[in-house]
Short mmCIF file of C-alpha atoms in Angstrom, two decimals:
data_model
loop_
_atom_site.label_atom_id
_atom_site.label_comp_id
_atom_site.label_asym_id
_atom_site.label_seq_id
_atom_site.Cartn_x
_atom_site.Cartn_y
_atom_site.Cartn_z
CA MET A 1 -17.85 -21.18 52.40
CA THR A 2 -19.48 -22.89 49.43
CA LEU A 3 -19.12 -26.24 47.77
CA TYR A 4 -19.58 -25.68 44.02
CA PHE A 5 -20.81 -28.56 41.91
CA ILE A 6 -19.68 -27.48 38.49
CA GLY A 7 -20.48 -29.28 35.23
CA LEU A 8 -17.64 -29.30 32.68
CA GLY A 9 -19.72 -30.28 29.66
CA LEU A 10 -18.76 -32.80 27.12
CA SER A 11 -15.41 -32.18 25.56
CA ASP A 12 -12.57 -29.93 26.76
CA GLU A 13 -11.49 -27.10 29.06
CA LYS A 14 -13.54 -24.52 27.13
CA ASP A 15 -16.85 -26.19 27.66
CA ILE A 16 -17.08 -24.91 31.24
CA SER A 17 -19.58 -22.02 31.44
CA VAL A 18 -18.37 -18.54 32.09
CA LYS A 19 -20.13 -18.68 35.51
CA GLY A 20 -18.46 -22.09 36.24
CA LEU A 21 -15.04 -20.65 35.31
CA GLU A 22 -15.54 -17.62 37.61
CA ALA A 23 -16.45 -19.95 40.43
CA VAL A 24 -13.37 -22.13 39.92
CA GLU A 25 -11.26 -19.02 40.00
CA ARG A 26 -12.74 -18.15 43.37
CA CYS A 27 -12.02 -21.62 44.90
CA GLY A 28 -9.20 -22.57 47.22
CA ALA A 29 -9.42 -26.27 46.28
CA VAL A 30 -10.50 -27.87 43.04
CA TYR A 31 -11.43 -31.57 42.65
CA LEU A 32 -12.16 -33.34 39.38
CA GLU A 33 -14.44 -36.34 39.51
CA HIS A 34 -12.54 -39.00 37.53
CA TYR A 35 -14.53 -42.13 37.21
CA THR A 36 -17.96 -41.73 35.64
CA SER A 37 -16.91 -40.02 32.33
CA VAL A 38 -13.91 -38.60 30.55
CA LEU A 39 -13.07 -35.37 28.74
CA ASN A 40 -11.22 -34.96 25.36
CA CYS A 41 -8.54 -33.04 27.16
CA ALA A 42 -6.04 -33.72 29.87
CA LYS A 43 -6.17 -32.64 33.55
CA GLN A 44 -3.14 -30.44 32.71
CA ASP A 45 -5.20 -28.51 30.10
CA LEU A 46 -7.78 -27.75 32.84
CA GLU A 47 -5.00 -26.65 35.21
CA LYS A 48 -3.38 -24.41 32.68
CA PHE A 49 -6.76 -22.84 31.76
CA TYR A 50 -7.85 -22.32 35.35
CA GLY A 51 -4.32 -21.44 36.69
CA LYS A 52 -5.12 -23.84 39.60
CA ARG A 53 -4.04 -27.27 40.69
CA VAL A 54 -6.71 -29.83 40.08
CA ILE A 55 -7.05 -32.87 42.40
CA LEU A 56 -8.27 -36.10 40.74
CA ALA A 57 -11.03 -37.59 42.82
CA THR A 58 -11.40 -41.36 42.49
CA ARG A 59 -14.64 -43.12 43.39
CA ALA A 60 -13.14 -44.18 46.82
CA LEU A 61 -12.22 -40.55 47.55
CA VAL A 62 -15.72 -39.29 46.75
CA GLU A 63 -17.83 -42.17 48.21
CA GLN A 64 -15.66 -42.99 51.32
CA ASP A 65 -13.20 -40.24 52.07
CA ALA A 66 -15.14 -37.14 51.23
CA GLU A 67 -15.41 -36.01 54.92
CA ALA A 68 -11.59 -35.96 55.16
CA THR A 69 -11.07 -34.23 51.83
CA ILE A 70 -13.70 -32.39 49.78
CA LEU A 71 -16.06 -31.67 52.68
CA LYS A 72 -13.20 -30.64 55.00
CA ASP A 73 -11.92 -28.25 52.33
CA ALA A 74 -15.45 -26.92 51.64
CA ALA A 75 -15.84 -26.11 55.40
CA GLU A 76 -12.76 -23.93 55.33
CA LYS A 77 -12.75 -22.37 51.88
CA ASP A 78 -14.74 -22.23 48.65
CA THR A 79 -14.24 -25.57 46.96
CA ALA A 80 -15.05 -26.86 43.47
CA PHE A 81 -16.21 -30.38 42.67
CA LEU A 82 -15.88 -30.62 38.90
CA VAL A 83 -17.98 -33.19 37.09
CA ILE A 84 -17.86 -34.02 33.39
CA GLY A 85 -21.24 -33.38 31.78
CA ASP A 86 -23.92 -32.08 34.16
CA PRO A 87 -23.10 -32.49 37.87
CA PHE A 88 -26.05 -34.70 38.83
CA CYS A 89 -26.42 -37.25 36.04
CA ALA A 90 -24.57 -39.81 38.28
CA THR A 91 -26.31 -40.78 41.59
CA THR A 92 -23.04 -40.79 43.52
CA HIS A 93 -22.81 -36.93 43.32
CA VAL A 94 -26.32 -36.49 44.80
CA ASP A 95 -24.99 -38.56 47.77
CA LEU A 96 -22.09 -36.13 48.11
CA TYR A 97 -24.51 -33.17 47.93
CA LEU A 98 -26.67 -34.69 50.64
CA ARG A 99 -23.68 -35.28 52.89
CA ALA A 100 -22.50 -31.64 52.30
CA ARG A 101 -25.96 -30.31 53.22
CA LYS A 102 -26.08 -32.45 56.34
CA ALA A 103 -22.66 -31.06 57.36
CA GLY A 104 -24.15 -27.60 57.06
CA ILE A 105 -22.12 -26.67 54.00
CA ALA A 106 -23.69 -24.29 51.48
CA CYS A 107 -23.94 -25.81 47.97
CA ARG A 108 -24.19 -24.24 44.59
CA ILE A 109 -24.88 -26.07 41.35
CA ILE A 110 -23.64 -24.91 38.05
CA HIS A 111 -25.18 -27.05 35.30
CA ASN A 112 -23.70 -27.98 31.93
CA ALA A 113 -24.36 -30.06 28.91
CA SER A 114 -24.93 -33.78 29.38
CA VAL A 115 -25.09 -36.61 26.87
CA ILE A 116 -28.70 -37.10 28.03
CA SER A 117 -29.72 -33.97 26.21
CA ALA A 118 -26.93 -33.68 23.67
CA VAL A 119 -28.32 -36.78 21.84
CA GLY A 120 -30.92 -34.36 20.51
CA VAL A 121 -28.29 -33.51 17.88
CA THR A 122 -29.13 -36.87 16.17
CA GLY A 123 -32.54 -35.34 15.30
CA LEU A 124 -34.23 -37.90 17.57
CA GLN A 125 -36.64 -36.02 19.87
CA VAL A 126 -35.22 -35.79 23.38
CA TYR A 127 -38.77 -35.95 24.76
CA LYS A 128 -39.22 -39.37 23.17
CA PHE A 129 -36.40 -41.15 24.95
CA GLY A 130 -37.49 -43.67 27.49
CA LYS A 131 -35.43 -45.04 30.28
CA THR A 132 -31.70 -44.55 29.78
CA THR A 133 -29.51 -47.57 30.45
CA SER A 134 -25.77 -48.47 30.76
CA ILE A 135 -24.02 -51.52 29.36
CA PRO A 136 -21.23 -52.77 31.71
CA PHE A 137 -18.02 -54.40 30.49
CA SER A 138 -18.96 -57.66 32.00
CA ASN A 139 -22.28 -58.27 30.39
CA GLU A 140 -22.52 -61.91 29.48
CA GLN A 141 -25.37 -62.52 31.96
CA VAL A 142 -26.72 -58.96 32.17
CA ASP A 143 -30.27 -58.58 30.92
CA SER A 144 -31.39 -55.18 32.18
CA PRO A 145 -30.13 -52.96 29.27
CA TYR A 146 -31.73 -55.23 26.75
CA GLU A 147 -34.94 -55.39 28.74
CA ALA A 148 -35.00 -51.61 29.12
CA MET A 149 -34.87 -51.23 25.27
CA LYS A 150 -37.63 -53.72 24.77
CA GLU A 151 -39.86 -51.95 27.31
CA ASN A 152 -39.12 -48.58 25.73
CA ARG A 153 -39.76 -49.85 22.19
CA LYS A 154 -43.14 -51.28 23.31
CA MET A 155 -44.13 -47.68 24.03
CA GLY A 156 -42.50 -46.33 20.83
CA MET A 157 -39.69 -44.70 22.71
CA HIS A 158 -35.94 -44.38 21.90
CA THR A 159 -33.33 -45.98 24.11
CA LEU A 160 -29.98 -44.38 24.92
CA PHE A 161 -27.22 -46.87 25.89
CA LEU A 162 -24.44 -45.34 27.83
CA LEU A 163 -21.27 -47.45 27.62
CA ASP A 164 -18.90 -48.52 30.31
CA LEU A 165 -15.56 -46.87 30.62
CA ASP A 166 -12.51 -47.08 32.82
CA PRO A 167 -10.50 -43.85 32.29
CA ILE A 168 -7.77 -45.03 34.71
CA GLU A 169 -7.10 -48.14 32.58
CA GLY A 170 -8.02 -46.40 29.30
CA ARG A 171 -10.68 -48.92 28.46
CA TYR A 172 -13.85 -47.77 26.73
CA MET A 173 -16.70 -49.71 25.21
CA THR A 174 -17.43 -49.01 21.52
CA VAL A 175 -20.61 -48.78 19.43
CA GLY A 176 -19.63 -52.26 18.12
CA ASP A 177 -19.28 -53.68 21.61
CA ALA A 178 -22.80 -52.44 22.45
CA ILE A 179 -24.27 -53.92 19.30
CA ARG A 180 -22.58 -57.30 19.92
CA TYR A 181 -23.99 -57.25 23.41
CA LEU A 182 -27.57 -56.64 22.12
CA LEU A 183 -27.22 -59.37 19.48
CA ARG A 184 -26.02 -61.82 22.13
CA ALA A 185 -28.74 -60.90 24.59
CA ALA A 186 -31.43 -61.34 21.88
CA LEU A 187 -30.03 -64.77 21.08
CA ARG A 188 -29.93 -65.79 24.68
CA LYS A 189 -33.55 -64.61 25.21
CA GLY A 190 -34.63 -66.01 21.94
CA ASP A 191 -37.36 -63.33 21.52
CA GLY A 192 -35.99 -61.62 18.44
CA GLY A 193 -35.88 -58.15 20.24
CA PHE A 194 -32.77 -57.14 18.37
CA LYS A 195 -31.60 -58.23 15.04
CA ASP A 196 -28.86 -57.67 12.41
CA SER A 197 -31.48 -55.51 10.63
CA THR A 198 -32.45 -53.39 13.63
CA LEU A 199 -32.04 -49.69 13.05
CA CYS A 200 -29.31 -48.16 15.23
CA VAL A 201 -27.72 -44.72 15.64
CA GLY A 202 -24.14 -44.71 16.89
CA CYS A 203 -22.50 -41.54 18.28
CA ALA A 204 -18.88 -40.77 19.19
CA ARG A 205 -17.47 -37.61 20.96
CA LEU A 206 -20.70 -35.66 21.07
CA GLY A 207 -19.87 -32.04 21.88
CA ALA A 208 -16.37 -32.36 20.62
CA LYS A 209 -14.90 -30.71 17.44
CA ASP A 210 -15.11 -34.03 15.54
CA PRO A 211 -18.30 -35.73 16.63
CA ILE A 212 -19.44 -38.73 14.56
CA ILE A 213 -23.12 -39.74 14.17
CA LYS A 214 -23.93 -42.71 11.93
CA ALA A 215 -27.22 -44.48 11.30
CA GLY A 216 -27.84 -47.87 9.80
CA SER A 217 -28.80 -51.43 10.59
CA ALA A 218 -26.97 -53.13 13.43
CA SER A 219 -24.82 -55.14 11.00
CA GLN A 220 -23.93 -51.98 8.97
CA LEU A 221 -22.91 -50.16 12.17
CA LEU A 222 -20.83 -53.03 13.36
CA LYS A 223 -18.49 -52.34 10.40
CA ALA A 224 -18.42 -48.57 10.95
CA ASP A 225 -15.42 -46.88 12.56
CA PHE A 226 -16.32 -44.35 15.26
CA GLY A 227 -12.79 -43.55 16.39
CA LYS A 228 -11.84 -42.38 19.91
CA PRO A 229 -14.13 -42.54 22.88
CA VAL A 230 -16.72 -41.65 24.31
CA HIS A 231 -19.27 -43.63 22.26
CA CYS A 232 -22.96 -44.23 22.89
CA LEU A 233 -25.62 -46.12 21.04
CA ILE A 234 -29.25 -45.30 20.40
CA VAL A 235 -31.93 -47.78 19.32
CA PRO A 236 -34.80 -45.62 18.11
CA GLY A 237 -38.46 -46.29 18.74
CA GLN A 238 -41.24 -44.98 16.51
CA LEU A 239 -40.05 -42.18 14.17
CA HIS A 240 -41.70 -38.85 13.44
CA PHE A 241 -41.12 -37.67 9.85
CA VAL A 242 -38.63 -34.97 10.96
CA GLU A 243 -36.72 -37.71 12.86
CA GLU A 244 -36.75 -39.87 9.67
CA GLU A 245 -35.32 -37.02 7.74
CA ALA A 246 -32.52 -36.44 10.18
CA LEU A 247 -31.66 -40.17 10.22
CA THR A 248 -31.43 -40.10 6.34
CA LEU A 249 -28.53 -37.58 6.84
CA TRP A 250 -26.75 -39.88 9.32
CA LYS A 251 -27.33 -42.94 7.00
CA LYS A 252 -25.46 -41.04 4.30
CA GLU A 253 -22.62 -40.36 6.80
CA ASN A 254 -22.42 -44.12 7.33
CA ILE A 255 -22.05 -44.80 3.61
CA GLN A 256 -19.34 -42.30 3.05
CA MET B 1 -18.80 -19.73 6.95
CA THR B 2 -20.26 -21.54 9.81
CA LEU B 3 -23.73 -21.57 11.48
CA TYR B 4 -23.13 -22.09 15.19
CA PHE B 5 -26.00 -23.57 17.17
CA ILE B 6 -25.08 -22.40 20.70
CA GLY B 7 -26.74 -23.42 23.88
CA LEU B 8 -27.13 -20.66 26.51
CA GLY B 9 -27.93 -22.93 29.43
CA LEU B 10 -30.59 -22.18 31.94
CA SER B 11 -30.30 -18.84 33.60
CA ASP B 12 -28.30 -15.80 32.51
CA GLU B 13 -25.66 -14.34 30.21
CA LYS B 14 -22.87 -16.10 32.11
CA ASP B 15 -24.27 -19.63 31.55
CA ILE B 16 -22.83 -19.66 28.06
CA SER B 17 -19.71 -21.83 27.77
CA VAL B 18 -16.33 -20.28 27.19
CA LYS B 19 -16.32 -22.02 23.79
CA GLY B 20 -19.75 -20.63 22.96
CA LEU B 21 -18.74 -17.08 23.98
CA GLU B 22 -15.68 -17.26 21.72
CA ALA B 23 -17.83 -18.40 18.92
CA VAL B 24 -20.36 -15.56 19.42
CA GLU B 25 -17.46 -13.09 19.39
CA ARG B 26 -16.39 -14.37 16.01
CA CYS B 27 -19.89 -14.08 14.48
CA GLY B 28 -21.11 -11.35 12.17
CA ALA B 29 -24.77 -12.00 13.01
CA VAL B 30 -26.28 -13.26 16.26
CA TYR B 31 -29.89 -14.58 16.54
CA LEU B 32 -31.66 -15.58 19.78
CA GLU B 33 -34.39 -18.12 19.53
CA HIS B 34 -37.17 -16.52 21.60
CA TYR B 35 -40.16 -18.80 21.76
CA THR B 36 -39.40 -22.24 23.34
CA SER B 37 -37.95 -21.06 26.66
CA VAL B 38 -36.79 -18.01 28.53
CA LEU B 39 -33.73 -16.81 30.40
CA ASN B 40 -33.61 -15.03 33.74
CA CYS B 41 -31.87 -12.06 32.08
CA ALA B 42 -32.76 -9.59 29.33
CA LYS B 43 -31.62 -9.48 25.73
CA GLN B 44 -29.73 -6.31 26.68
CA ASP B 45 -27.72 -8.30 29.25
CA LEU B 46 -26.62 -10.67 26.54
CA GLU B 47 -25.79 -7.79 24.21
CA LYS B 48 -23.75 -6.02 26.83
CA PHE B 49 -21.87 -9.16 27.70
CA TYR B 50 -21.14 -10.09 24.07
CA GLY B 51 -20.60 -6.65 22.81
CA LYS B 52 -22.90 -7.55 19.88
CA ARG B 53 -26.44 -6.79 18.67
CA VAL B 54 -28.71 -9.71 19.21
CA ILE B 55 -31.70 -10.26 16.84
CA LEU B 56 -34.76 -11.86 18.48
CA ALA B 57 -35.93 -14.80 16.30
CA THR B 58 -39.61 -15.51 16.48
CA ARG B 59 -41.05 -18.93 15.58
CA ALA B 60 -42.12 -17.54 12.26
CA LEU B 61 -38.69 -16.21 11.50
CA VAL B 62 -37.12 -19.56 12.26
CA GLU B 63 -39.64 -21.86 10.70
CA GLN B 64 -40.68 -19.89 7.65
CA ASP B 65 -38.16 -17.04 7.06
CA ALA B 66 -34.87 -18.69 7.89
CA GLU B 67 -33.81 -18.77 4.22
CA ALA B 68 -34.04 -14.97 3.98
CA THR B 69 -32.48 -14.29 7.35
CA ILE B 70 -30.45 -16.78 9.35
CA LEU B 71 -29.33 -19.00 6.45
CA LYS B 72 -28.67 -16.05 4.18
CA ASP B 73 -26.40 -14.52 6.90
CA ALA B 74 -24.64 -17.90 7.54
CA ALA B 75 -23.83 -18.16 3.84
CA GLU B 76 -22.00 -14.90 4.04
CA LYS B 77 -20.53 -14.76 7.47
CA ASP B 78 -20.14 -16.77 10.72
CA THR B 79 -23.55 -16.66 12.31
CA ALA B 80 -24.80 -17.63 15.74
CA PHE B 81 -28.15 -19.16 16.52
CA LEU B 82 -28.52 -18.98 20.33
CA VAL B 83 -30.95 -21.34 22.00
CA ILE B 84 -31.83 -21.37 25.67
CA GLY B 85 -30.84 -24.65 27.24
CA ASP B 86 -29.26 -27.21 24.83
CA PRO B 87 -29.68 -26.41 21.11
CA PHE B 88 -31.53 -29.57 20.14
CA CYS B 89 -34.11 -30.13 22.81
CA ALA B 90 -36.70 -28.54 20.60
CA THR B 91 -37.46 -30.32 17.32
CA THR B 92 -37.81 -27.05 15.40
CA HIS B 93 -34.10 -26.43 15.64
CA VAL B 94 -33.25 -29.83 14.09
CA ASP B 95 -35.34 -28.66 11.17
CA LEU B 96 -33.19 -25.48 10.83
CA TYR B 97 -30.06 -27.65 11.10
CA LEU B 98 -31.29 -29.91 8.30
CA ARG B 99 -32.16 -26.96 6.10
CA ALA B 100 -28.65 -25.45 6.74
CA ARG B 101 -26.91 -28.69 5.84
CA LYS B 102 -29.00 -29.04 2.67
CA ALA B 103 -28.01 -25.48 1.68
CA GLY B 104 -24.39 -26.58 2.09
CA ILE B 105 -23.73 -24.45 5.18
CA ALA B 106 -21.18 -25.80 7.64
CA CYS B 107 -22.75 -26.24 11.12
CA ARG B 108 -21.17 -26.51 14.49
CA ILE B 109 -23.00 -27.39 17.72
CA ILE B 110 -22.06 -26.01 21.12
CA HIS B 111 -24.00 -27.87 23.74
CA ASN B 112 -25.18 -26.57 27.07
CA ALA B 113 -27.32 -27.44 30.12
CA SER B 114 -30.87 -28.47 29.63
CA VAL B 115 -33.72 -28.86 32.16
CA ILE B 116 -33.87 -32.57 30.86
CA SER B 117 -30.55 -33.33 32.72
CA ALA B 118 -30.69 -30.50 35.28
CA VAL B 119 -33.58 -32.21 37.04
CA GLY B 120 -30.96 -34.57 38.40
CA VAL B 121 -30.38 -31.93 41.02
CA THR B 122 -33.72 -33.12 42.70
CA GLY B 123 -31.87 -36.44 43.59
CA LEU B 124 -34.15 -38.30 41.25
CA GLN B 125 -32.02 -40.43 38.89
CA VAL B 126 -31.89 -38.96 35.40
CA TYR B 127 -31.71 -42.45 34.01
CA LYS B 128 -35.04 -43.35 35.48
CA PHE B 129 -37.07 -40.64 33.73
CA GLY B 130 -39.40 -42.02 31.14
CA LYS B 131 -40.97 -39.97 28.33
CA THR B 132 -40.90 -36.21 28.95
CA THR B 133 -44.16 -34.46 28.27
CA SER B 134 -45.39 -30.87 27.95
CA ILE B 135 -48.63 -29.38 29.30
CA PRO B 136 -50.11 -26.62 27.05
CA PHE B 137 -52.09 -23.69 28.30
CA SER B 138 -55.24 -24.93 26.72
CA ASN B 139 -55.42 -28.40 28.20
CA GLU B 140 -59.13 -28.97 29.06
CA GLN B 141 -59.39 -31.84 26.57
CA VAL B 142 -55.71 -32.82 26.36
CA ASP B 143 -54.94 -36.28 27.61
CA SER B 144 -51.44 -37.06 26.38
CA PRO B 145 -49.40 -35.60 29.30
CA TYR B 146 -51.52 -37.45 31.77
CA GLU B 147 -51.37 -40.66 29.78
CA ALA B 148 -47.57 -40.36 29.43
CA MET B 149 -47.32 -40.22 33.18
CA LYS B 150 -49.48 -43.21 33.69
CA GLU B 151 -47.38 -45.24 31.16
CA ASN B 152 -44.15 -44.09 32.84
CA ARG B 153 -45.36 -44.99 36.27
CA LYS B 154 -46.41 -48.46 35.17
CA MET B 155 -42.70 -49.03 34.41
CA GLY B 156 -41.68 -47.37 37.71
CA MET B 157 -40.31 -44.33 35.86
CA HIS B 158 -40.39 -40.68 36.70
CA THR B 159 -42.24 -38.13 34.60
CA LEU B 160 -40.94 -34.64 33.79
CA PHE B 161 -43.72 -32.14 32.81
CA LEU B 162 -42.38 -29.11 31.00
CA LEU B 163 -44.93 -26.27 31.28
CA ASP B 164 -46.17 -23.99 28.53
CA LEU B 165 -44.87 -20.47 28.29
CA ASP B 166 -45.38 -17.38 26.11
CA PRO B 167 -42.36 -15.09 26.72
CA ILE B 168 -43.77 -12.50 24.35
CA GLU B 169 -46.98 -12.15 26.41
CA GLY B 170 -45.21 -12.90 29.73
CA ARG B 171 -47.40 -15.86 30.45
CA TYR B 172 -45.95 -18.92 32.24
CA MET B 173 -47.61 -21.98 33.65
CA THR B 174 -46.90 -22.68 37.27
CA VAL B 175 -46.47 -25.92 39.31
CA GLY B 176 -49.93 -25.33 40.69
CA ASP B 177 -51.36 -25.07 37.11
CA ALA B 178 -49.76 -28.30 36.24
CA ILE B 179 -51.15 -30.11 39.41
CA ARG B 180 -54.65 -28.69 38.73
CA TYR B 181 -54.44 -30.07 35.17
CA LEU B 182 -53.46 -33.56 36.45
CA LEU B 183 -56.23 -33.59 39.06
CA ARG B 184 -58.79 -32.59 36.46
CA ALA B 185 -57.44 -35.16 33.94
CA ALA B 186 -57.67 -37.91 36.56
CA LEU B 187 -61.26 -36.87 37.36
CA ARG B 188 -62.28 -36.81 33.71
CA LYS B 189 -60.74 -40.29 33.10
CA GLY B 190 -62.03 -41.60 36.47
CA ASP B 191 -59.08 -43.95 36.82
CA GLY B 192 -57.43 -42.47 39.93
CA GLY B 193 -54.08 -41.98 38.15
CA PHE B 194 -53.41 -38.84 40.04
CA LYS B 195 -54.73 -37.87 43.45
CA ASP B 196 -54.52 -35.14 46.17
CA SER B 197 -52.00 -37.53 47.92
CA THR B 198 -49.78 -38.21 44.87
CA LEU B 199 -46.15 -37.43 45.57
CA CYS B 200 -44.94 -34.56 43.47
CA VAL B 201 -41.68 -32.59 43.09
CA GLY B 202 -42.02 -28.95 41.97
CA CYS B 203 -39.05 -27.02 40.59
CA ALA B 204 -38.55 -23.36 39.77
CA ARG B 205 -35.60 -21.61 38.15
CA LEU B 206 -33.30 -24.60 37.91
CA GLY B 207 -29.84 -23.37 37.16
CA ALA B 208 -30.47 -19.92 38.50
CA LYS B 209 -29.05 -18.37 41.69
CA ASP B 210 -32.40 -18.90 43.53
CA PRO B 211 -33.63 -22.26 42.43
CA ILE B 212 -36.64 -23.76 44.42
CA ILE B 213 -37.24 -27.43 44.79
CA LYS B 214 -40.11 -28.67 47.00
CA ALA B 215 -41.54 -32.15 47.41
CA GLY B 216 -44.88 -33.12 48.90
CA SER B 217 -48.33 -34.36 48.08
CA ALA B 218 -50.16 -32.74 45.21
CA SER B 219 -52.40 -30.90 47.63
CA GLN B 220 -49.37 -29.64 49.65
CA LEU B 221 -47.55 -28.44 46.63
CA LEU B 222 -50.73 -26.63 45.45
CA LYS B 223 -50.29 -24.30 48.39
CA ALA B 224 -46.54 -23.74 47.89
CA ASP B 225 -45.15 -20.58 46.29
CA PHE B 226 -42.51 -21.18 43.67
CA GLY B 227 -42.05 -17.59 42.61
CA LYS B 228 -40.91 -16.51 39.20
CA PRO B 229 -40.80 -18.74 36.14
CA VAL B 230 -39.66 -21.17 34.73
CA HIS B 231 -41.39 -23.94 36.66
CA CYS B 232 -41.56 -27.62 36.00
CA LEU B 233 -43.29 -30.52 37.74
CA ILE B 234 -42.02 -34.08 38.33
CA VAL B 235 -44.21 -36.98 39.30
CA PRO B 236 -41.77 -39.64 40.66
CA GLY B 237 -42.11 -43.31 39.84
CA GLN B 238 -40.56 -45.99 42.07
CA LEU B 239 -37.91 -44.60 44.45
CA HIS B 240 -34.41 -45.92 45.14
CA PHE B 241 -33.33 -45.24 48.79
CA VAL B 242 -30.93 -42.47 47.78
CA GLU B 243 -33.81 -40.81 45.90
CA GLU B 244 -36.01 -41.19 49.00
CA GLU B 245 -33.30 -39.47 51.06
CA ALA B 246 -33.00 -36.59 48.63
CA LEU B 247 -36.76 -36.10 48.56
CA THR B 248 -36.77 -35.93 52.39
CA LEU B 249 -34.60 -32.84 52.08
CA TRP B 250 -37.09 -31.23 49.61
CA LYS B 251 -40.09 -32.10 51.78
CA LYS B 252 -38.39 -30.07 54.53
CA GLU B 253 -38.05 -27.17 52.13
CA ASN B 254 -41.72 -27.39 51.53
CA ILE B 255 -42.53 -27.14 55.19
CA GLN B 256 -40.28 -24.15 55.84
#
């Protein structure tokens, strides 16, 4: 019996790979991790497409109750653990993998697109991103995302900010929320590490049919509408001329 | 008419997404970028699976002759530009995208797995990777990959080394080649930034049926056999305890 860790990619039921789909069709139990990201389709769309029941896996189920659920199933029958994006971009899934291996369960990984590499579509070189950081909802006293950006910029590197979300409550941070956080953090620190004029690139729904990418100063992007989730924010470091040229395109998108 | 930039993922013809496959099937011309990475399957396997002829696109074709080939086709009919991994992890493809947009051609991106996020399978946190760097074949006087690692480590971050390859000549750098480069660079610099005892994680064929991940000191990994390409090397920075635990697993794989 095999526990399949299957990436679903970024947008809807058809972003799964052909290999991933074939694996799901072989499985006797199908779990969907439902707390680190969100698709642009409903669980029902996945169920219809797979012809299978999909069990929503909360954080508690994966982190505390896996032995009685996912791992128990995987010991008896081929089992799928579906993860939005690539399966191992969230640490918690490595933990599940390690527990499965310890329990003697064979594991197979089927990778997929992640926002970590999809940001390449902005024209900013994926190689030149430094540490990635997340901005939580409660961020009044949180310095680490701001500090990560400052460290990255010192070395000329870009910073990707992933934004907090709560799919169960339907709460999603926006590009504007992220910029307001950075402006507040810079004020609190008093070091001018982020200003109204700082160049930013905002993205929404990367990988979907209607992605939005806009570039501009922090104050320009604060006024921009990015629509539905998921959003992320990039603060670029030093720019190569091809990167400059790509950003010119996204600056135009911001003006339109 | 639309130019589709379609990621093929990491291993074989079945790593394409369902959405990507449907797009290929709609296209009147299908190009495969054939110089920044390599699949574990042949062009013929893709052709059989798609039921379409696939045109190999060399660097010269994409960078110099795109107007007379890919962009000409895309102006007349739906055209696919297939890229191994995610479409925009290589800068050169951003350039093609910009040229297509300038020519008024509609573009659509279909993302897929990239080694940049797939390295999460090692248990090292994807967020904690600093700048990614590439080691070229001719590296006797090349300092930048070594310097990138030193900068990343100063900030506690992991470094992913992508290794040079020449699919046309069938030449691929190995984990051992990368370690020998780092040992030589450290000797030349005389700063002890990389030693026989430095912890390394070597990976081969991530995303394939038979991936290999092994952890150990540089001198231990020099003796390890990783088999067929593509290989990559990671030099970890500071480790979180879950990362430590995952590496324990890959150290065992190295002993076996």
